Each structure stands twice: as structure tokens, then as C-alpha cells.
Short mmCIF file of C-alpha atoms in Angstrom, two decimals:
data_model
loop_
_atom_site.label_atom_id
_atom_site.label_comp_id
_atom_site.label_asym_id
_atom_site.label_seq_id
_atom_site.Cartn_x
_atom_site.Cartn_y
_atom_site.Cartn_z
CA MET A 1 -5.40 18.29 -18.42
CA ASN A 2 -2.41 16.41 -19.67
CA GLN A 3 -1.74 12.62 -20.03
CA VAL A 4 0.37 12.49 -16.79
CA ASP A 5 -2.44 14.14 -14.64
CA LEU A 6 -4.85 11.60 -16.32
CA ILE A 7 -2.66 8.60 -15.26
CA SER A 8 -2.25 9.91 -11.90
CA LEU A 9 -6.00 10.49 -11.66
CA PHE A 10 -6.61 7.16 -12.78
CA LEU A 11 -4.28 5.58 -10.20
CA LEU A 12 -6.18 7.51 -7.50
CA LEU A 13 -9.42 6.05 -8.90
CA MET A 14 -7.81 2.66 -8.40
CA THR A 15 -6.58 3.63 -4.84
CA ALA A 16 -10.15 4.75 -3.96
CA LEU A 17 -11.71 1.31 -5.27
CA GLY A 18 -9.27 -0.57 -3.15
CA ILE A 19 -10.25 1.62 -0.01
CA PHE A 20 -13.96 1.42 -0.79
CA SER A 21 -13.67 -2.33 -1.24
CA GLY A 22 -11.51 -2.75 1.85
CA ASN A 23 -8.73 -4.32 -0.40
CA MET A 24 -5.34 -3.32 1.27
CA PRO A 25 -3.00 -4.97 -1.45
CA ILE A 26 -4.93 -3.05 -4.26
CA THR A 27 -4.69 0.24 -2.13
CA ILE A 28 -0.93 -0.30 -1.47
CA ALA A 29 -0.01 -1.13 -5.06
CA MET A 30 -1.75 1.69 -6.36
CA LEU A 31 -0.45 4.24 -3.83
CA VAL A 32 3.28 2.88 -4.53
CA LEU A 33 2.84 3.49 -8.29
CA LEU A 34 1.51 6.70 -7.63
CA MET A 35 4.24 7.72 -5.38
CA VAL A 36 6.80 6.63 -8.20
CA ARG A 37 5.12 8.93 -10.46
CA VAL A 38 4.80 11.96 -8.23
CA LEU A 39 8.38 11.60 -7.05
CA GLN A 40 9.58 11.31 -10.49
CA LEU A 41 11.11 7.93 -9.84
CA HIS A 42 10.45 6.98 -13.44
CA PHE A 43 13.55 5.05 -13.86
CA ALA A 44 11.74 2.26 -11.45
CA PHE A 45 9.11 1.62 -13.99
CA PRO A 46 11.02 -0.42 -16.55
CA TRP A 47 12.42 -2.55 -13.50
CA LEU A 48 9.19 -2.88 -12.13
CA GLU A 49 7.81 -4.07 -15.52
CA LYS A 50 10.71 -6.63 -16.11
CA TYR A 51 10.82 -8.08 -12.67
CA GLY A 52 7.45 -7.23 -10.55
CA LEU A 53 5.80 -10.04 -11.90
CA THR A 54 8.42 -12.60 -10.93
CA ILE A 55 9.07 -11.00 -7.49
CA GLY A 56 5.14 -11.19 -7.00
CA ILE A 57 5.46 -14.84 -7.83
CA ILE A 58 8.04 -15.57 -5.73
CA ILE A 59 6.42 -13.80 -2.79
CA LEU A 60 3.06 -15.67 -3.47
CA THR A 61 5.10 -19.07 -3.51
CA ILE A 62 6.62 -18.30 -0.32
CA GLY A 63 3.26 -17.53 1.36
CA VAL A 64 1.74 -20.83 -0.28
CA MET A 65 4.92 -23.02 0.91
CA ALA A 66 5.54 -21.54 4.41
CA PRO A 67 2.97 -24.08 6.13
CA VAL A 68 5.32 -26.82 4.84
CA ALA A 69 8.37 -24.93 5.60
CA SER A 70 7.15 -24.25 9.12
CA GLY A 71 6.14 -27.87 9.61
CA LYS A 72 2.31 -26.88 9.76
CA ILE A 73 1.81 -29.51 7.07
CA SER A 74 4.07 -32.14 7.44
CA LEU A 75 5.82 -34.26 4.67
CA GLN A 76 3.63 -37.11 5.47
CA THR A 77 0.41 -35.03 4.84
CA LEU A 78 1.96 -34.01 1.65
CA TRP A 79 2.67 -37.59 0.71
CA ALA A 80 -0.92 -39.02 1.87
CA SER A 81 -2.48 -36.25 -0.40
CA PHE A 82 -1.11 -38.21 -3.68
CA PHE A 83 -3.59 -40.71 -2.62
CA HIS A 84 -6.83 -38.83 -2.22
CA TRP A 85 -8.89 -37.90 -5.21
CA GLN A 86 -9.44 -34.25 -4.13
CA SER A 87 -5.72 -33.68 -3.89
CA LEU A 88 -5.09 -35.35 -7.26
CA LEU A 89 -7.59 -33.20 -8.78
CA ALA A 90 -6.07 -30.12 -7.09
CA ILE A 91 -2.82 -31.11 -8.74
CA ALA A 92 -4.38 -31.47 -12.20
CA VAL A 93 -5.97 -28.05 -11.81
CA GLY A 94 -2.77 -26.47 -10.62
CA MET A 95 -1.15 -27.99 -13.85
CA LEU A 96 -4.03 -26.55 -15.86
CA VAL A 97 -3.65 -23.14 -14.33
CA ALA A 98 0.19 -23.04 -14.84
CA TRP A 99 -0.39 -23.88 -18.51
CA LEU A 100 -3.01 -20.93 -18.93
CA GLY A 101 -0.68 -18.71 -17.17
CA GLY A 102 2.05 -19.71 -19.77
CA ARG A 103 -0.40 -19.16 -22.68
CA GLY A 104 -1.40 -15.68 -20.81
CA ALA A 105 2.19 -14.45 -20.89
CA SER A 106 2.59 -15.28 -24.34
CA LEU A 107 -0.56 -13.46 -25.34
CA MET A 108 0.46 -10.52 -23.19
CA GLY A 109 3.93 -10.35 -24.81
CA SER A 110 2.38 -10.70 -28.56
CA GLN A 111 -0.88 -8.85 -28.11
CA PRO A 112 -0.11 -5.69 -25.74
CA THR A 113 -3.31 -4.19 -26.52
CA VAL A 114 -5.28 -6.57 -24.46
CA VAL A 115 -3.05 -5.88 -21.26
CA ALA A 116 -5.12 -2.83 -20.29
CA GLY A 117 -8.27 -4.53 -20.23
CA LEU A 118 -6.83 -7.62 -18.19
CA LEU A 119 -5.57 -5.20 -15.77
CA ILE A 120 -8.44 -3.21 -15.34
CA GLY A 121 -10.65 -6.26 -15.01
CA THR A 122 -8.34 -7.76 -12.55
CA VAL A 123 -8.22 -4.80 -10.41
CA LEU A 124 -12.07 -4.27 -10.51
CA GLY A 125 -12.31 -8.15 -9.58
CA VAL A 126 -10.19 -7.89 -6.63
CA ALA A 127 -12.08 -4.61 -5.72
CA PHE A 128 -15.45 -5.89 -6.09
CA PHE A 129 -15.23 -9.38 -5.69
CA LYS A 130 -12.61 -9.89 -3.00
CA GLY A 131 -10.37 -11.64 -5.38
CA VAL A 132 -6.71 -11.86 -5.47
CA PRO A 133 -4.65 -9.94 -8.23
CA VAL A 134 -3.10 -13.32 -9.71
CA GLY A 135 -5.67 -13.05 -12.33
CA PRO A 136 -3.90 -11.25 -15.34
CA LEU A 137 -1.78 -14.27 -16.46
CA ILE A 138 -4.82 -16.85 -16.13
CA ALA A 139 -7.30 -14.25 -17.63
CA ALA A 140 -4.90 -13.71 -20.64
CA GLY A 141 -4.54 -17.71 -20.92
CA ILE A 142 -8.46 -18.06 -21.26
CA LEU A 143 -8.33 -15.16 -23.61
CA SER A 144 -5.95 -16.89 -25.75
CA LEU A 145 -8.04 -19.91 -25.81
CA ILE A 146 -11.15 -17.83 -26.77
CA ILE A 147 -9.40 -15.88 -29.33
CA GLY A 148 -7.09 -18.55 -30.56
CA LYS A 149 -3.70 -16.98 -29.62
CA GLY A 150 -0.84 -18.13 -27.60
#
């Protein structure tokens, strides 16, 4: 069996994990990547690698900010949150996670050998623990703290 077949088999295994765990985002993502391989659309991979994360973050941000844009969460409610200890803690945690994500991006760029493990760990976490696949950058940031890189 050649390498192309093994990669497709791996993508099928990840698809099965998504189906087995009932996690539609993993299932769809793996099927899209598998289709790009099967349909010989290899020109898309560099584009996906370069812009996929940014597009994903944009879509995630749209989803998070939609309640504000729709008026479901008012500006008055947002302003009041700055005076509540839990909201202030949430702001601090959000800043910490953003900082970790920045360290993670640096680590993933400078240590590409860790990327495969981070990605597999994220997919398994999504599949088995009902997680959300935003973990690789944060995981890399935490890893950078542990191994002293970034």
C-alpha cells in the first residue's frame, strides 16, 4: 500500500471517529479533505493550509458575536459585564487563551514535528470528549510552556 492510500485510510478512520462520536464538524472536515485528495484537487491544499485557520477563526468569531449583532445581547448588557467579577475573570481568561494561541502559532511554525500530535489529539478530543476543534493553537501554546519554546 502506498503513502497516498495510507493517508486516505487515515482520513477515513478520522471520518469514522466523527460518525461514531456523533461529531458532525469532524465528519464533514475529514470528508472534505478526503474528497480533495480523491478528486486530485491537490492545488487546494496549500491554500487551505495558508488560509484555512484564518477563515475558521473568522467564522468562529462571527458565531460568537452573532448574539451581539442580532441584538440578543444588548450593548447595555455588555457594558454591565465589565462590573461583574465573573465577566472580568472571563476577560482575563480570554486574554490568556489568546496569548497561548499566539505562542502556539509560533511553536507550530518553528516545530512542525509537534503538529501531527496536536492535530491527532484535537481530533480525538473532539470525537471522544465532545470538544470543539479550536484546540491545536491552545494545545501548542500550553506545550510551548512545558517544553520552553515560543
